């Protein structure tokens, strides 16, 4: 069945016997041998269209739901006559009486709505304000110093006991195991890169300790403990640029970071005191989608780039080099031979590819298995919840059983010590190791501190916005002011100990929320799976950060994990974080015939070519950000990201109508279901 409304009325000469302009067409197709009378259905539609109110509703309907509401209203004013022995005038008299009563009620409703029409707008305004107050908007300004911070504390801390109780669930344990590896892998990867960029002044040890200590403190004190605190690519770009500046100016790098940290604390306190987080209101979904898409893209790119490096170091050869023994007996080889053997293992690249794809596809299989028909519901849910740890364990065992092929393992430091003990200690003196730090640099450090502040502000606040979307159904709320104060202040103090600054990691935080999301178990055909609840608590964040810190103690065990397995986790996080971003959904629609487009608001309300134009503008912004990130202008990354805000607010309204922008900014894409429901929804979502 299809109910069609034409843009303009046309004459259907080959269908109708009389020349009447037709605006509506009802199409009904079905098998010739059926237990229903198609003509009766057609007569029912004709009866509907003969009703004045339904006819007007059909002209004004924007989507299918408006049409269904009009049908329901028609039925409310209709009389169903069952087969009976009453006939003739008696039947007509009773029907007429009842019909008059129904029509009178409808007329009273219309008159009442017309009288209240003038007052409705004012009432709507009041109700919206009351609703906002009921929701206790975390970005609402109080007009007093630190007013937003005080409101964050009053809103969030009374729910502290429930943050402990809600963690008593098997899904929380599975989330801890999954996100632990998801947090440890970037800490080690970025730590190694940081050690290369700073010549050992900061490395894996410092980043692991910073991730652990700051993660525990933030999970205990933060307003949104579901955020995962970690190091990010933009911060690495800044550290490299500042280290090169210090080398050219003959300035102590770690001492310069101390003064940057002190200025950072000053900036943070000024913004929090002035309730500056309200500026987040101007970061529309346009910018949020660009940022989230870019971060997910970086995860996917880094996965394949690391795999490419493995193939470059271990090219596929038909035979082993004759001067190198198979199996890598390091104790029996000289240093040169061992080095050559590690670099030229012909099966290493192939096994690394298998381990990476194996981890990724097993995790995906577990996600689909959760919605399959095998085993019982509880067994499926347990297996699905622990899908990531299971995939890691399986592929580690595969690598362990293949003893004659070398794979690069996780490099975890042994013992609690700095990366380069001969260069630095655990405390960095603000005046320099020799008391020679220049006075002018103490004040000039405010400029790089401003860059660090912009990075931390943008990444933390955008991540909080993405995590706190309404469709995720978080009930305990967020606190933009409190979280910014904690992350910024702890980061500033970290500089005194030579530890890296951290921020809210977007992909890890979104994945953390997904892992704690409980979906509805009973899904009817055609019904979209709904989020029942999210396990909002503090325990998983504390345990994840504590395990990252204990990784130094568990070094011997973790060194058995191949890096290729962590590549698979990177890929899984990047891919699953893409789904649920409206930009990603619209990007897929570009390659899909319009007849297969879903009934989302941004599809129904916006013409296809204009929707694709909007998508291409966002893609152009992503390309520009990628170019800036990859060149010597990388320090300008936060400024280019900020420029997407005025682009959306002032430039795009010149090319798109307000109703189009509202539809494109709507959060009508399905939320990122990650482990639950999404595949079943795609299979069952059919018009009812």
PDB file of C-alpha atoms in Angstrom, residues 45-279:
ATOM      1  CA  UNK A  45      -9.944   5.011   1.514  1.00  0.00           C
ATOM      2  CA  UNK A  46     -12.631   6.763  -0.552  1.00  0.00           C
ATOM      3  CA  UNK A  47     -14.734   7.118   2.593  1.00  0.00           C
ATOM      4  CA  UNK A  48     -11.756   8.626   4.409  1.00  0.00           C
ATOM      5  CA  UNK A  49     -11.139  11.130   1.617  1.00  0.00           C
ATOM      6  CA  UNK A  50     -14.810  12.152   1.613  1.00  0.00           C
ATOM      7  CA  UNK A  51     -14.422  13.379   5.181  1.00  0.00           C
ATOM      8  CA  UNK A  52     -13.610  17.076   5.299  1.00  0.00           C
ATOM      9  CA  UNK A  53     -11.253  16.869   8.276  1.00  0.00           C
ATOM     10  CA  UNK A  54      -9.278  13.891   6.961  1.00  0.00           C
ATOM     11  CA  UNK A  55      -9.095  15.562   3.538  1.00  0.00           C
ATOM     12  CA  UNK A  56      -7.507  18.678   5.099  1.00  0.00           C
ATOM     13  CA  UNK A  57      -5.140  16.562   7.196  1.00  0.00           C
ATOM     14  CA  UNK A  58      -4.017  14.693   4.073  1.00  0.00           C
ATOM     15  CA  UNK A  59      -3.176  18.010   2.394  1.00  0.00           C
ATOM     16  CA  UNK A  60      -1.163  19.215   5.411  1.00  0.00           C
ATOM     17  CA  UNK A  61       0.539  15.937   6.421  1.00  0.00           C
ATOM     18  CA  UNK A  62       4.341  16.072   6.605  1.00  0.00           C
ATOM     19  CA  UNK A  63       4.959  12.385   7.210  1.00  0.00           C
ATOM     20  CA  UNK A  64       3.236   9.045   7.672  1.00  0.00           C
ATOM     21  CA  UNK A  65       2.517   9.645  11.368  1.00  0.00           C
ATOM     22  CA  UNK A  66       0.374  12.698  10.552  1.00  0.00           C
ATOM     23  CA  UNK A  67      -1.711  10.533   8.224  1.00  0.00           C
ATOM     24  CA  UNK A  68      -2.109   7.828  10.877  1.00  0.00           C
ATOM     25  CA  UNK A  69      -3.199  10.439  13.441  1.00  0.00           C
ATOM     26  CA  UNK A  70      -5.839  11.689  11.002  1.00  0.00           C
ATOM     27  CA  UNK A  71      -7.138   8.128  10.530  1.00  0.00           C
ATOM     28  CA  UNK A  72      -7.366   7.676  14.307  1.00  0.00           C
ATOM     29  CA  UNK A  73      -9.298  10.933  14.646  1.00  0.00           C
ATOM     30  CA  UNK A  74     -11.687   9.796  11.886  1.00  0.00           C
ATOM     31  CA  UNK A  75     -12.268   6.514  13.689  1.00  0.00           C
ATOM     32  CA  UNK A  76     -12.967   8.361  16.945  1.00  0.00           C
ATOM     33  CA  UNK A  77     -15.889  10.065  15.189  1.00  0.00           C
ATOM     34  CA  UNK A  78     -17.105   6.936  13.370  1.00  0.00           C
ATOM     35  CA  UNK A  79     -19.813   4.463  14.281  1.00  0.00           C
ATOM     36  CA  UNK A  80     -19.326   0.729  13.754  1.00  0.00           C
ATOM     37  CA  UNK A  81     -22.595  -1.169  13.264  1.00  0.00           C
ATOM     38  CA  UNK A  82     -22.326  -4.876  14.052  1.00  0.00           C
ATOM     39  CA  UNK A  83     -24.797  -7.332  12.462  1.00  0.00           C
ATOM     40  CA  UNK A  84     -28.090  -7.064  14.361  1.00  0.00           C
ATOM     41  CA  UNK A  85     -31.798  -7.695  14.003  1.00  0.00           C
ATOM     42  CA  UNK A  86     -32.628  -4.004  14.371  1.00  0.00           C
ATOM     43  CA  UNK A  87     -33.414  -2.428  11.018  1.00  0.00           C
ATOM     44  CA  UNK A  88     -35.270   0.331   9.285  1.00  0.00           C
ATOM     45  CA  UNK A  89     -36.185   3.600  10.948  1.00  0.00           C
ATOM     46  CA  UNK A  90     -35.297   2.449  14.474  1.00  0.00           C
ATOM     47  CA  UNK A  91     -31.710   1.759  13.449  1.00  0.00           C
ATOM     48  CA  UNK A  92     -31.374   5.050  11.570  1.00  0.00           C
ATOM     49  CA  UNK A  93     -32.847   6.985  14.504  1.00  0.00           C
ATOM     50  CA  UNK A  94     -30.349   5.535  17.022  1.00  0.00           C
ATOM     51  CA  UNK A  95     -27.447   6.116  14.645  1.00  0.00           C
ATOM     52  CA  UNK A  96     -28.466   9.695  13.943  1.00  0.00           C
ATOM     53  CA  UNK A  97     -28.717  10.488  17.655  1.00  0.00           C
ATOM     54  CA  UNK A  98     -25.310   9.040  18.356  1.00  0.00           C
ATOM     55  CA  UNK A  99     -23.789  10.739  15.299  1.00  0.00           C
ATOM     56  CA  UNK A 100     -25.079  14.141  16.426  1.00  0.00           C
ATOM     57  CA  UNK A 101     -23.431  13.596  19.812  1.00  0.00           C
ATOM     58  CA  UNK A 102     -20.072  12.783  18.174  1.00  0.00           C
ATOM     59  CA  UNK A 103     -20.271  15.776  15.840  1.00  0.00           C
ATOM     60  CA  UNK A 104     -21.161  18.082  18.742  1.00  0.00           C
ATOM     61  CA  UNK A 105     -18.092  16.895  20.693  1.00  0.00           C
ATOM     62  CA  UNK A 106     -15.865  17.447  17.657  1.00  0.00           C
ATOM     63  CA  UNK A 107     -17.271  20.981  17.181  1.00  0.00           C
ATOM     64  CA  UNK A 108     -16.689  21.794  20.853  1.00  0.00           C
ATOM     65  CA  UNK A 109     -13.083  20.615  20.572  1.00  0.00           C
ATOM     66  CA  UNK A 110     -12.515  22.819  17.514  1.00  0.00           C
ATOM     67  CA  UNK A 111     -14.048  25.905  19.173  1.00  0.00           C
ATOM     68  CA  UNK A 112     -12.037  25.315  22.320  1.00  0.00           C
ATOM     69  CA  UNK A 113      -8.797  24.987  20.350  1.00  0.00           C
ATOM     70  CA  UNK A 114      -9.587  28.196  18.423  1.00  0.00           C
ATOM     71  CA  UNK A 115     -10.215  30.145  21.653  1.00  0.00           C
ATOM     72  CA  UNK A 116      -7.036  28.853  23.207  1.00  0.00           C
ATOM     73  CA  UNK A 117      -5.005  29.464  20.061  1.00  0.00           C
ATOM     74  CA  UNK A 118      -3.956  32.967  21.101  1.00  0.00           C
ATOM     75  CA  UNK A 119      -2.856  31.821  24.537  1.00  0.00           C
ATOM     76  CA  UNK A 120      -1.211  28.614  23.345  1.00  0.00           C
ATOM     77  CA  UNK A 121       2.049  30.204  22.220  1.00  0.00           C
ATOM     78  CA  UNK A 122       2.576  31.944  25.559  1.00  0.00           C
ATOM     79  CA  UNK A 123       1.723  28.762  27.426  1.00  0.00           C
ATOM     80  CA  UNK A 124       4.103  26.816  25.208  1.00  0.00           C
ATOM     81  CA  UNK A 125       6.848  29.282  26.044  1.00  0.00           C
ATOM     82  CA  UNK A 126       6.186  28.882  29.768  1.00  0.00           C
ATOM     83  CA  UNK A 127       5.983  25.095  29.538  1.00  0.00           C
ATOM     84  CA  UNK A 128       9.279  24.987  27.649  1.00  0.00           C
ATOM     85  CA  UNK A 129      10.936  27.078  30.352  1.00  0.00           C
ATOM     86  CA  UNK A 130       9.445  24.860  33.042  1.00  0.00           C
ATOM     87  CA  UNK A 131      10.658  21.790  31.187  1.00  0.00           C
ATOM     88  CA  UNK A 132      14.155  23.250  30.981  1.00  0.00           C
ATOM     89  CA  UNK A 133      14.083  23.968  34.700  1.00  0.00           C
ATOM     90  CA  UNK A 134      12.832  20.447  35.348  1.00  0.00           C
ATOM     91  CA  UNK A 135      15.678  19.034  33.320  1.00  0.00           C
ATOM     92  CA  UNK A 136      18.078  21.330  35.208  1.00  0.00           C
ATOM     93  CA  UNK A 137      20.069  22.384  32.182  1.00  0.00           C
ATOM     94  CA  UNK A 138      23.794  22.140  33.103  1.00  0.00           C
ATOM     95  CA  UNK A 139      24.646  25.002  30.696  1.00  0.00           C
ATOM     96  CA  UNK A 140      22.127  27.470  32.138  1.00  0.00           C
ATOM     97  CA  UNK A 141      23.929  30.522  33.525  1.00  0.00           C
ATOM     98  CA  UNK A 142      23.261  31.723  37.086  1.00  0.00           C
ATOM     99  CA  UNK A 143      24.941  35.119  36.709  1.00  0.00           C
ATOM    100  CA  UNK A 144      27.172  34.717  39.770  1.00  0.00           C
ATOM    101  CA  UNK A 145      30.824  33.685  40.095  1.00  0.00           C
ATOM    102  CA  UNK A 146      31.253  29.888  40.078  1.00  0.00           C
ATOM    103  CA  UNK A 147      27.452  29.559  40.041  1.00  0.00           C
ATOM    104  CA  UNK A 148      27.556  26.866  37.363  1.00  0.00           C
ATOM    105  CA  UNK A 149      30.177  24.905  39.314  1.00  0.00           C
ATOM    106  CA  UNK A 150      28.051  25.000  42.485  1.00  0.00           C
ATOM    107  CA  UNK A 151      24.983  23.817  40.524  1.00  0.00           C
ATOM    108  CA  UNK A 152      27.010  20.951  39.014  1.00  0.00           C
ATOM    109  CA  UNK A 153      28.015  19.806  42.485  1.00  0.00           C
ATOM    110  CA  UNK A 154      24.489  20.106  43.882  1.00  0.00           C
ATOM    111  CA  UNK A 155      23.032  18.245  40.912  1.00  0.00           C
ATOM    112  CA  UNK A 156      25.461  15.345  40.695  1.00  0.00           C
ATOM    113  CA  UNK A 157      26.894  14.545  44.116  1.00  0.00           C
ATOM    114  CA  UNK A 158      23.571  13.623  45.825  1.00  0.00           C
ATOM    115  CA  UNK A 159      23.468  10.635  43.451  1.00  0.00           C
ATOM    116  CA  UNK A 160      26.847   9.353  44.624  1.00  0.00           C
ATOM    117  CA  UNK A 161      25.508   6.275  46.447  1.00  0.00           C
ATOM    118  CA  UNK A 162      23.536   5.188  43.391  1.00  0.00           C
ATOM    119  CA  UNK A 163      26.768   5.519  41.380  1.00  0.00           C
ATOM    120  CA  UNK A 164      28.130   2.686  43.503  1.00  0.00           C
ATOM    121  CA  UNK A 165      24.993   0.502  43.569  1.00  0.00           C
ATOM    122  CA  UNK A 166      24.428   0.689  39.799  1.00  0.00           C
ATOM    123  CA  UNK A 167      27.833  -0.902  39.185  1.00  0.00           C
ATOM    124  CA  UNK A 168      26.644  -4.284  40.538  1.00  0.00           C
ATOM    125  CA  UNK A 169      25.952  -5.762  37.113  1.00  0.00           C
ATOM    126  CA  UNK A 170      27.828  -8.228  34.887  1.00  0.00           C
ATOM    127  CA  UNK A 171      27.744  -5.741  32.022  1.00  0.00           C
ATOM    128  CA  UNK A 172      29.917  -3.373  34.080  1.00  0.00           C
ATOM    129  CA  UNK A 173      32.559  -6.085  34.520  1.00  0.00           C
ATOM    130  CA  UNK A 174      32.600  -6.733  30.789  1.00  0.00           C
ATOM    131  CA  UNK A 175      32.934  -2.989  30.146  1.00  0.00           C
ATOM    132  CA  UNK A 176      35.933  -2.801  32.515  1.00  0.00           C
ATOM    133  CA  UNK A 177      37.793  -5.576  30.683  1.00  0.00           C
ATOM    134  CA  UNK A 178      37.016  -4.114  27.257  1.00  0.00           C
ATOM    135  CA  UNK A 179      37.777  -0.443  27.984  1.00  0.00           C
ATOM    136  CA  UNK A 180      40.911  -1.403  29.947  1.00  0.00           C
ATOM    137  CA  UNK A 181      42.563  -2.634  26.752  1.00  0.00           C
ATOM    138  CA  UNK A 182      41.005   0.255  24.842  1.00  0.00           C
ATOM    139  CA  UNK A 183      42.648   2.707  27.287  1.00  0.00           C
ATOM    140  CA  UNK A 184      45.965   0.849  27.707  1.00  0.00           C
ATOM    141  CA  UNK A 185      46.639   0.548  23.991  1.00  0.00           C
ATOM    142  CA  UNK A 186      46.580   4.322  23.237  1.00  0.00           C
ATOM    143  CA  UNK A 187      48.571   4.997  26.419  1.00  0.00           C
ATOM    144  CA  UNK A 188      51.361   2.717  25.212  1.00  0.00           C
ATOM    145  CA  UNK A 189      51.122   3.828  21.573  1.00  0.00           C
ATOM    146  CA  UNK A 190      51.048   7.552  22.310  1.00  0.00           C
ATOM    147  CA  UNK A 191      53.641   7.043  25.068  1.00  0.00           C
ATOM    148  CA  UNK A 192      56.077   5.536  22.586  1.00  0.00           C
ATOM    149  CA  UNK A 193      55.494   8.390  20.137  1.00  0.00           C
ATOM    150  CA  UNK A 194      55.852  10.945  22.937  1.00  0.00           C
ATOM    151  CA  UNK A 195      59.186   9.369  23.904  1.00  0.00           C
ATOM    152  CA  UNK A 196      60.412   9.720  20.318  1.00  0.00           C
ATOM    153  CA  UNK A 197      59.270  13.346  19.981  1.00  0.00           C
ATOM    154  CA  UNK A 198      60.776  14.472  23.311  1.00  0.00           C
ATOM    155  CA  UNK A 199      63.919  12.286  23.225  1.00  0.00           C
ATOM    156  CA  UNK A 200      62.873  10.328  26.291  1.00  0.00           C
ATOM    157  CA  UNK A 201      61.883  13.236  28.575  1.00  0.00           C
ATOM    158  CA  UNK A 202      58.328  11.831  28.646  1.00  0.00           C
ATOM    159  CA  UNK A 203      57.289   8.378  27.495  1.00  0.00           C
ATOM    160  CA  UNK A 204      55.222   5.293  28.232  1.00  0.00           C
ATOM    161  CA  UNK A 205      55.846   5.299  32.004  1.00  0.00           C
ATOM    162  CA  UNK A 206      54.735   8.901  32.457  1.00  0.00           C
ATOM    163  CA  UNK A 207      51.650   8.482  30.279  1.00  0.00           C
ATOM    164  CA  UNK A 208      50.528   5.286  32.046  1.00  0.00           C
ATOM    165  CA  UNK A 209      50.898   6.925  35.472  1.00  0.00           C
ATOM    166  CA  UNK A 210      49.118  10.086  34.309  1.00  0.00           C
ATOM    167  CA  UNK A 211      46.265   8.069  32.755  1.00  0.00           C
ATOM    168  CA  UNK A 212      45.884   6.015  35.932  1.00  0.00           C
ATOM    169  CA  UNK A 213      46.061   8.743  38.575  1.00  0.00           C
ATOM    170  CA  UNK A 214      43.978  11.327  36.702  1.00  0.00           C
ATOM    171  CA  UNK A 215      41.490   8.659  35.624  1.00  0.00           C
ATOM    172  CA  UNK A 216      40.883   7.531  39.215  1.00  0.00           C
ATOM    173  CA  UNK A 217      40.529  11.097  40.516  1.00  0.00           C
ATOM    174  CA  UNK A 218      38.182  12.124  37.727  1.00  0.00           C
ATOM    175  CA  UNK A 219      35.985   9.016  38.101  1.00  0.00           C
ATOM    176  CA  UNK A 220      35.654   9.703  41.825  1.00  0.00           C
ATOM    177  CA  UNK A 221      35.017  13.456  41.572  1.00  0.00           C
ATOM    178  CA  UNK A 222      33.721  14.151  38.045  1.00  0.00           C
ATOM    179  CA  UNK A 223      30.155  15.113  37.168  1.00  0.00           C
ATOM    180  CA  UNK A 224      30.141  12.737  34.182  1.00  0.00           C
ATOM    181  CA  UNK A 225      32.191   9.725  35.321  1.00  0.00           C
ATOM    182  CA  UNK A 226      31.414   7.845  32.092  1.00  0.00           C
ATOM    183  CA  UNK A 227      34.039   9.974  30.322  1.00  0.00           C
ATOM    184  CA  UNK A 228      37.348   8.175  29.778  1.00  0.00           C
ATOM    185  CA  UNK A 229      40.360  10.427  30.339  1.00  0.00           C
ATOM    186  CA  UNK A 230      43.296   9.900  27.994  1.00  0.00           C
ATOM    187  CA  UNK A 231      45.931  11.373  25.708  1.00  0.00           C
ATOM    188  CA  UNK A 232      44.988  12.520  22.202  1.00  0.00           C
ATOM    189  CA  UNK A 233      46.575  13.201  18.824  1.00  0.00           C
ATOM    190  CA  UNK A 234      46.205  17.018  18.962  1.00  0.00           C
ATOM    191  CA  UNK A 235      47.988  17.103  22.334  1.00  0.00           C
ATOM    192  CA  UNK A 236      50.835  15.023  20.849  1.00  0.00           C
ATOM    193  CA  UNK A 237      51.137  17.533  18.005  1.00  0.00           C
ATOM    194  CA  UNK A 238      51.419  20.367  20.535  1.00  0.00           C
ATOM    195  CA  UNK A 239      54.065  18.557  22.631  1.00  0.00           C
ATOM    196  CA  UNK A 240      56.216  17.983  19.536  1.00  0.00           C
ATOM    197  CA  UNK A 241      55.931  21.606  18.387  1.00  0.00           C
ATOM    198  CA  UNK A 242      56.719  23.024  21.845  1.00  0.00           C
ATOM    199  CA  UNK A 243      59.711  20.700  22.290  1.00  0.00           C
ATOM    200  CA  UNK A 244      61.190  21.909  18.998  1.00  0.00           C
ATOM    201  CA  UNK A 245      60.612  25.533  20.071  1.00  0.00           C
ATOM    202  CA  UNK A 246      62.424  24.927  23.374  1.00  0.00           C
ATOM    203  CA  UNK A 247      65.369  23.365  21.537  1.00  0.00           C
ATOM    204  CA  UNK A 248      65.748  26.337  19.189  1.00  0.00           C
ATOM    205  CA  UNK A 249      65.511  28.832  22.088  1.00  0.00           C
ATOM    206  CA  UNK A 250      67.753  26.747  24.400  1.00  0.00           C
ATOM    207  CA  UNK A 251      65.003  26.542  27.029  1.00  0.00           C
ATOM    208  CA  UNK A 252      64.328  23.626  29.387  1.00  0.00           C
ATOM    209  CA  UNK A 253      61.330  21.833  27.914  1.00  0.00           C
ATOM    210  CA  UNK A 254      59.927  20.330  31.124  1.00  0.00           C
ATOM    211  CA  UNK A 255      60.311  23.629  33.021  1.00  0.00           C
ATOM    212  CA  UNK A 256      58.467  25.433  30.225  1.00  0.00           C
ATOM    213  CA  UNK A 257      55.631  22.904  30.604  1.00  0.00           C
ATOM    214  CA  UNK A 258      55.415  23.759  34.322  1.00  0.00           C
ATOM    215  CA  UNK A 259      54.688  27.412  33.513  1.00  0.00           C
ATOM    216  CA  UNK A 260      52.253  26.416  30.781  1.00  0.00           C
ATOM    217  CA  UNK A 261      50.487  24.267  33.380  1.00  0.00           C
ATOM    218  CA  UNK A 262      50.274  27.168  35.845  1.00  0.00           C
ATOM    219  CA  UNK A 263      48.831  29.484  33.186  1.00  0.00           C
ATOM    220  CA  UNK A 264      46.440  26.704  32.181  1.00  0.00           C
ATOM    221  CA  UNK A 265      45.057  26.592  35.727  1.00  0.00           C
ATOM    222  CA  UNK A 266      44.571  30.384  35.634  1.00  0.00           C
ATOM    223  CA  UNK A 267      42.637  30.203  32.351  1.00  0.00           C
ATOM    224  CA  UNK A 268      40.518  27.317  33.606  1.00  0.00           C
ATOM    225  CA  UNK A 269      39.551  29.163  36.805  1.00  0.00           C
ATOM    226  CA  UNK A 270      38.622  32.305  34.849  1.00  0.00           C
ATOM    227  CA  UNK A 271      36.384  30.398  32.428  1.00  0.00           C
ATOM    228  CA  UNK A 272      34.726  28.325  35.181  1.00  0.00           C
ATOM    229  CA  UNK A 273      34.179  31.408  37.347  1.00  0.00           C
ATOM    230  CA  UNK A 274      32.550  33.232  34.425  1.00  0.00           C
ATOM    231  CA  UNK A 275      30.492  30.121  33.535  1.00  0.00           C
ATOM    232  CA  UNK A 276      32.185  30.115  30.140  1.00  0.00           C
ATOM    233  CA  UNK A 277      31.051  26.595  29.366  1.00  0.00           C
ATOM    234  CA  UNK A 278      27.755  28.091  28.159  1.00  0.00           C
ATOM    235  CA  UNK A 279      29.635  28.715  24.891  1.00  0.00           C
TER     236      UNK A 279
END
